[in-house]
mmCIF file of C-alpha atoms in Angstrom:
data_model
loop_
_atom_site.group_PDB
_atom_site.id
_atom_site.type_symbol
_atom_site.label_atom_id
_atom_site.label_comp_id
_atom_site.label_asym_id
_atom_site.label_seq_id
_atom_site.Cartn_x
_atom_site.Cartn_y
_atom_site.Cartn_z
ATOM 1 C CA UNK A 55 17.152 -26.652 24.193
ATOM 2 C CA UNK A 56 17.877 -29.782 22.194
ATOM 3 C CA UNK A 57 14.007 -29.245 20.901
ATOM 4 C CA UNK A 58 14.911 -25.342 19.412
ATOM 5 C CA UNK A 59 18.517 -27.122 17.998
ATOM 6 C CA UNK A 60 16.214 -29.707 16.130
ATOM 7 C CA UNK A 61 13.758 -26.917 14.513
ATOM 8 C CA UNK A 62 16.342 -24.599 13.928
ATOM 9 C CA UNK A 63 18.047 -27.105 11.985
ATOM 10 C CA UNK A 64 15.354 -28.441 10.274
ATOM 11 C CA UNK A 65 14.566 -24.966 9.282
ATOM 12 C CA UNK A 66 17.528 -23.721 7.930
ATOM 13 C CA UNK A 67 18.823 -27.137 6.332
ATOM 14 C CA UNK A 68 21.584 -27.607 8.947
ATOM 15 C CA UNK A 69 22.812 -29.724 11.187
ATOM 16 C CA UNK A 70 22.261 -29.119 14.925
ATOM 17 C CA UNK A 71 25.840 -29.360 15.994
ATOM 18 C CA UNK A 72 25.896 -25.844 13.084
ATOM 19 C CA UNK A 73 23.045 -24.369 14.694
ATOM 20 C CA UNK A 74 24.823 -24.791 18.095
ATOM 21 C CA UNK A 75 27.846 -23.493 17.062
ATOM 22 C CA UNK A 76 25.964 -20.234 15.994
ATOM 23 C CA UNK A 77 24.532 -19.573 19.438
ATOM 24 C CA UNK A 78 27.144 -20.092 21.121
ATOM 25 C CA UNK A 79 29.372 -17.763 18.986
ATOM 26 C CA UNK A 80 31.983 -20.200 17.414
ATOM 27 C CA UNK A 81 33.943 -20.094 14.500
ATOM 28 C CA UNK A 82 33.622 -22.081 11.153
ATOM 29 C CA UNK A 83 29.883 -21.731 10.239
ATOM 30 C CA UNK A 84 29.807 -19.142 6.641
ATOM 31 C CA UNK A 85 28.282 -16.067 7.178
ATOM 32 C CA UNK A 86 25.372 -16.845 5.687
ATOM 33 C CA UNK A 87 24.437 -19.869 7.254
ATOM 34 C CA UNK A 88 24.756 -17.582 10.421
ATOM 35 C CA UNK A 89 22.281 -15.255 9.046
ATOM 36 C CA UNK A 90 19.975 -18.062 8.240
ATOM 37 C CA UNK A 91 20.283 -19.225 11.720
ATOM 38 C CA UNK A 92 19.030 -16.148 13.701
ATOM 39 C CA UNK A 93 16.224 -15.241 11.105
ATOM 40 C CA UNK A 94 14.885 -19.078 11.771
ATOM 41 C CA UNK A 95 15.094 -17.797 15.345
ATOM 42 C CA UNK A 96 12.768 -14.736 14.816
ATOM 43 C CA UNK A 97 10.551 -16.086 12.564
ATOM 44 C CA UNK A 98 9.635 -19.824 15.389
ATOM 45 C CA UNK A 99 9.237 -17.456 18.237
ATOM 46 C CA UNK A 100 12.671 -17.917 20.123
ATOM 47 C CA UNK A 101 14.810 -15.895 21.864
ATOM 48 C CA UNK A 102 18.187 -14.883 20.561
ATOM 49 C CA UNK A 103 20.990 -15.507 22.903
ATOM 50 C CA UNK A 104 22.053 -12.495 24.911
ATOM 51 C CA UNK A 105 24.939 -12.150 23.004
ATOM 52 C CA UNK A 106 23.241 -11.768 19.961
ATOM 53 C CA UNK A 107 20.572 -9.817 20.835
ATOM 54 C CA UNK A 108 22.375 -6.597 19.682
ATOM 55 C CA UNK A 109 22.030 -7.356 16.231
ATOM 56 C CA UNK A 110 19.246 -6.503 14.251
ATOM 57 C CA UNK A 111 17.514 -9.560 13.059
ATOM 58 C CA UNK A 112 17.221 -10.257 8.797
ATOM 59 C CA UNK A 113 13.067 -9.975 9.536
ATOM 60 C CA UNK A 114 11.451 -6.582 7.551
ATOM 61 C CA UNK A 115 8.018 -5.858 8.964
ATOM 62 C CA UNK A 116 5.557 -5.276 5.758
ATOM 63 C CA UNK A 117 2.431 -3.378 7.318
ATOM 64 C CA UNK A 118 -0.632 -3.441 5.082
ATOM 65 C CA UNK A 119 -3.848 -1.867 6.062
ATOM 66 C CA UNK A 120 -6.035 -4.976 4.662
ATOM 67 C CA UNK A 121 -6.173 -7.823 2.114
ATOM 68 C CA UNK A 122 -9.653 -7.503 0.754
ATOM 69 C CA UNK A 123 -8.492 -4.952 -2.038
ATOM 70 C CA UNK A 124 -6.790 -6.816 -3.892
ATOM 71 C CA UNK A 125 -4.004 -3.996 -4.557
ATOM 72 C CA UNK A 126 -2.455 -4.903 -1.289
ATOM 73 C CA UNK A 127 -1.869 -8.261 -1.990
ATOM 74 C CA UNK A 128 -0.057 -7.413 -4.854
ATOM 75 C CA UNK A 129 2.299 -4.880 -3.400
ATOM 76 C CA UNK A 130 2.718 -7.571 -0.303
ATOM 77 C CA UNK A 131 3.915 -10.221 -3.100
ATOM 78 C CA UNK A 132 6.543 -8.033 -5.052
ATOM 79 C CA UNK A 133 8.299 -6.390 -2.138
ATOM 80 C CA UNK A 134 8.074 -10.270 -0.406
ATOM 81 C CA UNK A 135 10.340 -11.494 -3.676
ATOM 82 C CA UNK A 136 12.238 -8.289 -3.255
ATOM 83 C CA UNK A 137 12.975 -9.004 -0.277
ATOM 84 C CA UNK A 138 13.606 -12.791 -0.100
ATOM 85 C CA UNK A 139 16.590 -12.219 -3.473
ATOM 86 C CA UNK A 140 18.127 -9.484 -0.580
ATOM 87 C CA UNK A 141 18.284 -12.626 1.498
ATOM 88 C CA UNK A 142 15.754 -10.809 3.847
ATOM 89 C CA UNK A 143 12.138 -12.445 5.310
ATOM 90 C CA UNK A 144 9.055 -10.234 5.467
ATOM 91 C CA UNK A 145 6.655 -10.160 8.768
ATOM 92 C CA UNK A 146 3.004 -10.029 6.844
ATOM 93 C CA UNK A 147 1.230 -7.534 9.206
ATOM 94 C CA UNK A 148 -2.118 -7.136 8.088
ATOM 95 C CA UNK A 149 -5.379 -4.724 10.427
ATOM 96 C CA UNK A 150 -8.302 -6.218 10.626
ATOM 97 C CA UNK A 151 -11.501 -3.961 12.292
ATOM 98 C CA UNK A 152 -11.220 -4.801 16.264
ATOM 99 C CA UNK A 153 -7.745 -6.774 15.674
ATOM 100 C CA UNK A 154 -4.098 -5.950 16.471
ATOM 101 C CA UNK A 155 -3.607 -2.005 15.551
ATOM 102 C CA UNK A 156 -0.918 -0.588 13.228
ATOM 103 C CA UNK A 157 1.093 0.491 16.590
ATOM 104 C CA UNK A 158 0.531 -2.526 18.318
ATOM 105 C CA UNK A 159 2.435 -4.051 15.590
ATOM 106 C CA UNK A 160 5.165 -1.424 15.302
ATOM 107 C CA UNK A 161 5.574 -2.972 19.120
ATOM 108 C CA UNK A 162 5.895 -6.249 18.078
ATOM 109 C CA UNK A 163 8.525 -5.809 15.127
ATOM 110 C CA UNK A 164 10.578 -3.651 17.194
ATOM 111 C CA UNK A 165 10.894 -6.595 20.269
ATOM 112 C CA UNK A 166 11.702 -8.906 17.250
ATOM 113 C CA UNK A 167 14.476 -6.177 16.371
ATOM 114 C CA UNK A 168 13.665 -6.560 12.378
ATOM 115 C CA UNK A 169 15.781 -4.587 10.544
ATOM 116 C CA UNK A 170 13.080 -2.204 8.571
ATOM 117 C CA UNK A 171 10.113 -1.446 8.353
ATOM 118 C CA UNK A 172 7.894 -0.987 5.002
ATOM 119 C CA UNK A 173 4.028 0.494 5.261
ATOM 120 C CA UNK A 174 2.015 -0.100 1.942
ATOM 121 C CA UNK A 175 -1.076 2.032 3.073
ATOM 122 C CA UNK A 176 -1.737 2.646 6.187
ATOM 123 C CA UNK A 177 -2.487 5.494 8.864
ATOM 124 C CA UNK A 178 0.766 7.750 7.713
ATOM 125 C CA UNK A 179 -1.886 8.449 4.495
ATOM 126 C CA UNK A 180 -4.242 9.703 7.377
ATOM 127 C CA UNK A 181 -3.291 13.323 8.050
ATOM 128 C CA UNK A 182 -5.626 13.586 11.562
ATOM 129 C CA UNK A 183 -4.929 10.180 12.484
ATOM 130 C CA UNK A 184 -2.083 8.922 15.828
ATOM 131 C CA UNK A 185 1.614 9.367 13.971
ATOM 132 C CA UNK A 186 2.893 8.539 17.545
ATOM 133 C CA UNK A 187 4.409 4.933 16.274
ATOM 134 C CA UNK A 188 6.110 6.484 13.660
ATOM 135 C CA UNK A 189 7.860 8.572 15.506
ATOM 136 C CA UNK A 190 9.003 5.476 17.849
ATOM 137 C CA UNK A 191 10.409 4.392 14.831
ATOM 138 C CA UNK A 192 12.534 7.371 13.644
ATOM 139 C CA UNK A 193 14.083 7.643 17.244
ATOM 140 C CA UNK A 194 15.082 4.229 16.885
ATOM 141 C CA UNK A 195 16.478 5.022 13.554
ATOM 142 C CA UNK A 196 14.717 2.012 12.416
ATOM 143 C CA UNK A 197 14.986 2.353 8.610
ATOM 144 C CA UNK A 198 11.187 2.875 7.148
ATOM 145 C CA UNK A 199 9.932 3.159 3.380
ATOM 146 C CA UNK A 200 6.093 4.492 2.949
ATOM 147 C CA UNK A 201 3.928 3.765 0.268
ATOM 148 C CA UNK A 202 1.855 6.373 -1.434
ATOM 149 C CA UNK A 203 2.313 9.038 0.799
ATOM 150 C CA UNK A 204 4.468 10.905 2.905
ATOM 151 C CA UNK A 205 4.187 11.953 6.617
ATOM 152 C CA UNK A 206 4.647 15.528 7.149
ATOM 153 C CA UNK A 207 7.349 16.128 9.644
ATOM 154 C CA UNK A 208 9.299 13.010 9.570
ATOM 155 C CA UNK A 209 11.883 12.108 6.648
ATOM 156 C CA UNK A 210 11.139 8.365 5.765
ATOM 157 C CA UNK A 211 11.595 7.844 2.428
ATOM 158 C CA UNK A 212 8.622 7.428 0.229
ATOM 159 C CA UNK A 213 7.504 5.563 -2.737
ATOM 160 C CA UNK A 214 4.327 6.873 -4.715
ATOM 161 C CA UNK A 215 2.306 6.822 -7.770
ATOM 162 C CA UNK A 216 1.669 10.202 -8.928
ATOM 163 C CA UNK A 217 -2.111 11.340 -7.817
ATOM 164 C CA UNK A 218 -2.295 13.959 -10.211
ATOM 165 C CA UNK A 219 -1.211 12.481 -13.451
ATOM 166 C CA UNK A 220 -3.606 9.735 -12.185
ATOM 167 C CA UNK A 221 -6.869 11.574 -12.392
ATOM 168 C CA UNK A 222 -5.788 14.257 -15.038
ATOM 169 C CA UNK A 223 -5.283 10.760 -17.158
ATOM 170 C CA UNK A 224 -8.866 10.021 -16.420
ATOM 171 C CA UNK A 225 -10.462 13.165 -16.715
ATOM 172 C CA UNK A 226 -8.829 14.027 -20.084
ATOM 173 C CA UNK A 227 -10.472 10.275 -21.024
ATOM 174 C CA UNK A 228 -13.897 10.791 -19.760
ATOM 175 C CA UNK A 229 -14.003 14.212 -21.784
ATOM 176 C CA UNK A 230 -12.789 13.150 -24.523
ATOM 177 C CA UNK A 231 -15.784 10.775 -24.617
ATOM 178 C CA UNK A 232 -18.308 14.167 -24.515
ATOM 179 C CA UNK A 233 -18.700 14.138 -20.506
ATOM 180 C CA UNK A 234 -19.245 17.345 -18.849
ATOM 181 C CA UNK A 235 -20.779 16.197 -15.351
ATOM 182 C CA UNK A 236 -17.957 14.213 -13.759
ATOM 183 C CA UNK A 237 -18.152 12.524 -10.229
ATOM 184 C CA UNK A 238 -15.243 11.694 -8.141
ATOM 185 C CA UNK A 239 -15.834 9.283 -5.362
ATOM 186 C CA UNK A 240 -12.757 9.295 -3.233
ATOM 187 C CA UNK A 241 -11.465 8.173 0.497
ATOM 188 C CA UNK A 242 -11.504 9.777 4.153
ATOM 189 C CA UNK A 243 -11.184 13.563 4.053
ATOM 190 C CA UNK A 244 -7.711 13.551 5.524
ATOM 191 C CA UNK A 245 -6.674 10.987 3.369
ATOM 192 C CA UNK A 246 -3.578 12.603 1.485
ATOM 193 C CA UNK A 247 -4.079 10.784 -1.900
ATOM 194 C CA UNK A 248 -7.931 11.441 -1.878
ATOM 195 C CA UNK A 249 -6.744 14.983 -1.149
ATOM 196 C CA UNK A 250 -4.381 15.086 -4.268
ATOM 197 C CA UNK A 251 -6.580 13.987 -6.833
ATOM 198 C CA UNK A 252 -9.566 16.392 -5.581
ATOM 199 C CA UNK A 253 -6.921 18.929 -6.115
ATOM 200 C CA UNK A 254 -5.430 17.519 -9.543
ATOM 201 C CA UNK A 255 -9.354 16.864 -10.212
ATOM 202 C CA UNK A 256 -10.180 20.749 -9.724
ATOM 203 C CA UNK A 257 -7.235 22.004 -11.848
ATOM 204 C CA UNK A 258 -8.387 19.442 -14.600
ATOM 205 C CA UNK A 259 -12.115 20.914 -14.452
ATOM 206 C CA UNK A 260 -11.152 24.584 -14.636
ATOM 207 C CA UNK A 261 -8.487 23.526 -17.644
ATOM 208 C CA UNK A 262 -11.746 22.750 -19.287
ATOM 209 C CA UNK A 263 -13.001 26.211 -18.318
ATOM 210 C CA UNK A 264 -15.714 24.806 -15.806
ATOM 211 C CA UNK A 265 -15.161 24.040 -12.034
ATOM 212 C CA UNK A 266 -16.097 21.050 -9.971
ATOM 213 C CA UNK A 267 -18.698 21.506 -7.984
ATOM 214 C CA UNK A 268 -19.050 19.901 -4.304
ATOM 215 C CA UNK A 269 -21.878 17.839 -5.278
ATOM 216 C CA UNK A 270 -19.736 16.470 -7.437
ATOM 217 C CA UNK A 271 -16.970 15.093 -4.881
ATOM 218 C CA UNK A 272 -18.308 12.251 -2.643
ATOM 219 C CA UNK A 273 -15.914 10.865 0.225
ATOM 220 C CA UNK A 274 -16.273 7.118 2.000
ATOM 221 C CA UNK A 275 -14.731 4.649 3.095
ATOM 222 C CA UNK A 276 -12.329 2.120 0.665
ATOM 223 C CA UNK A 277 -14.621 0.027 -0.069
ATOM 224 C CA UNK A 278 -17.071 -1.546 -2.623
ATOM 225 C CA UNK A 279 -20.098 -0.869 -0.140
ATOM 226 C CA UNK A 280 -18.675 2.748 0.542
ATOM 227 C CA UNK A 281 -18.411 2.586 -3.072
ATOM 228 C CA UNK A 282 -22.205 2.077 -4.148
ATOM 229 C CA UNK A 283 -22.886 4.146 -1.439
ATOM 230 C CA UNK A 284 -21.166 7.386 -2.711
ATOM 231 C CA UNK A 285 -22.418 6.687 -6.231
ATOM 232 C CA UNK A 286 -25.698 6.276 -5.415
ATOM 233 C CA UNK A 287 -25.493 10.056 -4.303
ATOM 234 C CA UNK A 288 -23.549 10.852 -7.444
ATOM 235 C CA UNK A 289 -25.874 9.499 -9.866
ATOM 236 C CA UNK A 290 -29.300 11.020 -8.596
ATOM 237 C CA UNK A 291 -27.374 14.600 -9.020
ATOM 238 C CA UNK A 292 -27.083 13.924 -12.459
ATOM 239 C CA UNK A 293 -23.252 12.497 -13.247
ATOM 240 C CA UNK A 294 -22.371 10.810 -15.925
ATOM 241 C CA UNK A 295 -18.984 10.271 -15.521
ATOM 242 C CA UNK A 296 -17.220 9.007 -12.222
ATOM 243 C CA UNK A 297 -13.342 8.488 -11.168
ATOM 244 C CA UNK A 298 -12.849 6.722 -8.038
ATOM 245 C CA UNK A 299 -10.065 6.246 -6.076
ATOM 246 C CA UNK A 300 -9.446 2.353 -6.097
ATOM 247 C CA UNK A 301 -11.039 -0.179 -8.140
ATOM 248 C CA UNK A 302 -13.402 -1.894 -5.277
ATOM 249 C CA UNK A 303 -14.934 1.834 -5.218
ATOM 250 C CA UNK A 304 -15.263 2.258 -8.935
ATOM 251 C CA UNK A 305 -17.133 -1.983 -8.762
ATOM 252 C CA UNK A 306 -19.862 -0.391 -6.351
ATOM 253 C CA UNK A 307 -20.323 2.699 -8.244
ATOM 254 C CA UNK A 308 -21.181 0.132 -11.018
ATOM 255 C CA UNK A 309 -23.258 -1.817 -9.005
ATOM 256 C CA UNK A 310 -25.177 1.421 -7.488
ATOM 257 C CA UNK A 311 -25.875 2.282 -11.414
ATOM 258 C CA UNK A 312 -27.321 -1.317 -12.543
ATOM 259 C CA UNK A 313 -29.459 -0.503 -9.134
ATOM 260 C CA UNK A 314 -30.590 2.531 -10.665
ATOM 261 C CA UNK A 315 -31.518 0.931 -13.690
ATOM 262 C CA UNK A 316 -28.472 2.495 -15.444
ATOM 263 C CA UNK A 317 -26.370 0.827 -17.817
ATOM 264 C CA UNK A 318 -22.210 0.702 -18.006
ATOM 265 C CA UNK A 319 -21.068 2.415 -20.106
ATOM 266 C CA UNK A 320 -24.589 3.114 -22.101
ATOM 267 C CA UNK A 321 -25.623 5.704 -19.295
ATOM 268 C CA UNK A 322 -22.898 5.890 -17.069
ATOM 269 C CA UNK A 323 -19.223 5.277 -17.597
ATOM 270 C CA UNK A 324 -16.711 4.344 -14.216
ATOM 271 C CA UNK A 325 -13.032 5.095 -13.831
ATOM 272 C CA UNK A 326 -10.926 2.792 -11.169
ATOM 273 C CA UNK A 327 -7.450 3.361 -9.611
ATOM 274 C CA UNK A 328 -5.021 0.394 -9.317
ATOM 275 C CA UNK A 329 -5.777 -1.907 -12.094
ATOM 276 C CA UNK A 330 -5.615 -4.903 -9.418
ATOM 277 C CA UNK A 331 -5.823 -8.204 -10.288
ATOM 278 C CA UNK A 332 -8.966 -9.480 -12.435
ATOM 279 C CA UNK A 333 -10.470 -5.587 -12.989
ATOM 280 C CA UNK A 334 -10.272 -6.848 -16.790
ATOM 281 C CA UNK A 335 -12.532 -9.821 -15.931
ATOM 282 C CA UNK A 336 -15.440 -8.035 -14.430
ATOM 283 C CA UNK A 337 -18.892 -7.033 -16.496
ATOM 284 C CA UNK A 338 -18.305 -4.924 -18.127
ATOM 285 C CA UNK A 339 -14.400 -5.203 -17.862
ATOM 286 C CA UNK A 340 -12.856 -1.636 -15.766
ATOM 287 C CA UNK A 341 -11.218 1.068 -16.860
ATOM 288 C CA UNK A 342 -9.046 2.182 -14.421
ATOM 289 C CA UNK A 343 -5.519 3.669 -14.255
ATOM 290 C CA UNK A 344 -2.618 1.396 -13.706
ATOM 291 C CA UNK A 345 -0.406 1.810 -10.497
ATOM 292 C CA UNK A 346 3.507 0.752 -11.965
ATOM 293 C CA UNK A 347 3.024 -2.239 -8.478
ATOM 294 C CA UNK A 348 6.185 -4.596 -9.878
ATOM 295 C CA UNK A 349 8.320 -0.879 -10.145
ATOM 296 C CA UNK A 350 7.199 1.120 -6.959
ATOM 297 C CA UNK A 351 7.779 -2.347 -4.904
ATOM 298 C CA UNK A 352 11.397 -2.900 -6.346
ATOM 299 C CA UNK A 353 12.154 0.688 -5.627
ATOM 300 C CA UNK A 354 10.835 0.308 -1.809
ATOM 301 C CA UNK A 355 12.940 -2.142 -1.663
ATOM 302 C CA UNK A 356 16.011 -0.736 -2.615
ATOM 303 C CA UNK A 357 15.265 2.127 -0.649
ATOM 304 C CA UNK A 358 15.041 0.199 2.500
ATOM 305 C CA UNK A 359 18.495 -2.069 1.622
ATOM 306 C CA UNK A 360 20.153 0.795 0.927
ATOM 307 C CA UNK A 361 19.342 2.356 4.784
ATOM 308 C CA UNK A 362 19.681 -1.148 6.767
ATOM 309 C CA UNK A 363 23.362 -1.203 4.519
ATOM 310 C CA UNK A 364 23.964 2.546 6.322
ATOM 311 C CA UNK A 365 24.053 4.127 2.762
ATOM 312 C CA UNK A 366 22.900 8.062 2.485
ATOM 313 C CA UNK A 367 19.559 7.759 1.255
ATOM 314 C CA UNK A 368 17.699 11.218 1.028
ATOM 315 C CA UNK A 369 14.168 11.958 2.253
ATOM 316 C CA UNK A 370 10.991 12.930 0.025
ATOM 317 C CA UNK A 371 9.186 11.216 -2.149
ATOM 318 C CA UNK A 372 9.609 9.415 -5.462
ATOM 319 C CA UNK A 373 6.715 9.726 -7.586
ATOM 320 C CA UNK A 374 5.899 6.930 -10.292
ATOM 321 C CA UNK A 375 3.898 7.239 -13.688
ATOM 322 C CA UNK A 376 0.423 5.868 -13.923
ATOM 323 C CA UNK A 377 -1.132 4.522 -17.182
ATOM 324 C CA UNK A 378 -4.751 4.758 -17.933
ATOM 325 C CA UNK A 379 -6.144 0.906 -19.086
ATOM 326 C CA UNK A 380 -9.168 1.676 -20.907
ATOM 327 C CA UNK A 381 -11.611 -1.788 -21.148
ATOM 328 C CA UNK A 382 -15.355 -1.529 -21.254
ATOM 329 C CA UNK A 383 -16.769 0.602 -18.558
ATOM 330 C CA UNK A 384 -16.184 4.035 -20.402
ATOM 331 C CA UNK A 385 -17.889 4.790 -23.474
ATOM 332 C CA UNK A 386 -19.351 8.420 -25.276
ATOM 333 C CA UNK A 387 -21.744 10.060 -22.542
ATOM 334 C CA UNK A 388 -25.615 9.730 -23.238
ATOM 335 C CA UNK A 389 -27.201 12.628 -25.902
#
């Protein structure tokens, strides 16, 4: 006991004898000092006192589906400060392949009783894959924020960048530039995103008064492997355009060309989605549209305050406007 006093208290900047009086439900300690206290609880691994356990500890679980993109990172650092300035501590929990699963951690946050949930990616943008945590969290009325795509059936709020406007950005760009075979290398097939900009991909194509054939449309997994993988494909049908659907795709679609003996942008010109961090440092530097990260993270954020504060906060999904960065990967298509 006095061990979990002393680490408390070293933790929050108290003194022990303020840390006591917390647990044991006394007056005189602010009510923020008490909120400090039982977060530095959660986050060293102890257990609240009985008393308190019916309150919902200041922890938000922030569930990302990896770190290697670097777009996930960024989203995980803006809703952190978010977070932190709402006097709330994010939970970082990250998949890894063979690790702890997205539900196994829905377990975990729930015995720490955080106070929301938010999931930047994850298997809500899978439309055949297990919802079955997600639904544990709306019958706990657990308040939840999703990140670039709904779930069908359930009414967490949801924070996205418009799909659509994304590739119809890119599309117009790569035409404008005298392309007429255009490649899309996008995620899973059930992936709802991938889904929207093979749909917002097909309008763009008969605007143009073609239509996009299926050779055209490669699907893999997010990655720059899956990446060169599905370009590879593309370019020995003949592309010279391609839009992918995150910018670790669009650097192995460039790779898979420089493996062809193809040149960026002299043969083939690459679209990327995201613009994460150091996409204008690569050879040659990406064009890629921008995801608004520093806006969609605030607005999760709010979101999710506004439910844990019992405000009326209605379902759906807020859609946010991408910006196509144009750098050195897209140039006019080969005569």
């Amino acid at each position: 006991m006095t061990r979990r006093l002393a680490q408390v208290a070293k933790k929050v900047g108290v003194s022990e004898a303020t840390v006591s009086r917390v647990l044991n439900g006394k007056p005189g300690v602010s009510e923020g000092t008490r909120r400090s206290v039982l977060t530095a609880l959660d986050v060293l691994g102890y257990e609240r006192p009985t008393q308190l356990r019916g309150e919902r500890a200041r922890l938000v679980g922030l569930v990302l589906p990896e770190l290697q993109n670097p777009i996930f990172p960024a989203f995980a650092e803006v809703i952190g400060g978010s977070l932190a300035q709402q006097g709330l501590t994010p939970v970082l929990c990250t998949q890894t392949k063979g690790g702890v699963s997205e539900a196994d951690y829905v377990e975990l946050l729930l015995q720490q009783q955080v106070s929301g949930v938010v999931f930047a990616g994850g298997l809500f943008a899978q439309a055949d894959a297990p919802h079955d945590h997600y639904r544990l969290l709306a019958e706990r009325k657990i308040p939840v924020v999703l990140v670039n795509a709904p779930i069908e059936g359930l009414d967490f709020p949801c924070i996205s960048c418009d799909d659509a406007v994304a590739v119809e950005q890119a599309w117009r760009h790569l035409e404008s530039l005298g392309h007429r075979r255009i490649g899309l290398v996008l995620g899973p097939a059930d992936h709802i995103p991938s889904r929207r900009k093979l749909a917002a991909a097909r309008l763009a194509s008969e605007a143009a008064g073609g239509e996009l054939p299926e050779e055209f449309v490669e699907r893999t997994m997010f990655s720059l492997e899956g990446g060169h993988a599905a370009a590879t494909r593309l370019l020995a049908r003949g592309v010279t355009g391609i839009i992918c659907a995150s910018d670790p795709l669009a650097l192995g679609a460039v790779r898979a060309a420089r493996r062809r003996g193809l040149a960026v942008p002299g043969d083939v010109s690459v679209v990327g989605y995201d613009d994460s961090a150091f996409m204008n440092c690569t050879e040659p530097p990406l064009t890629t549209v921008r995801q608004p990260i520093e806006a969609m993270g605030r607005a999760a954020v709010e979101l999710l305050c506004a439910q844990i504060q019992g405000g009326e906060v209605h379902p759906g999904e807020l859609l946010f406007e991408p910006e196509l960065v144009v750098r050195g990967s897209t140039a006019q298509a080969p005569r």
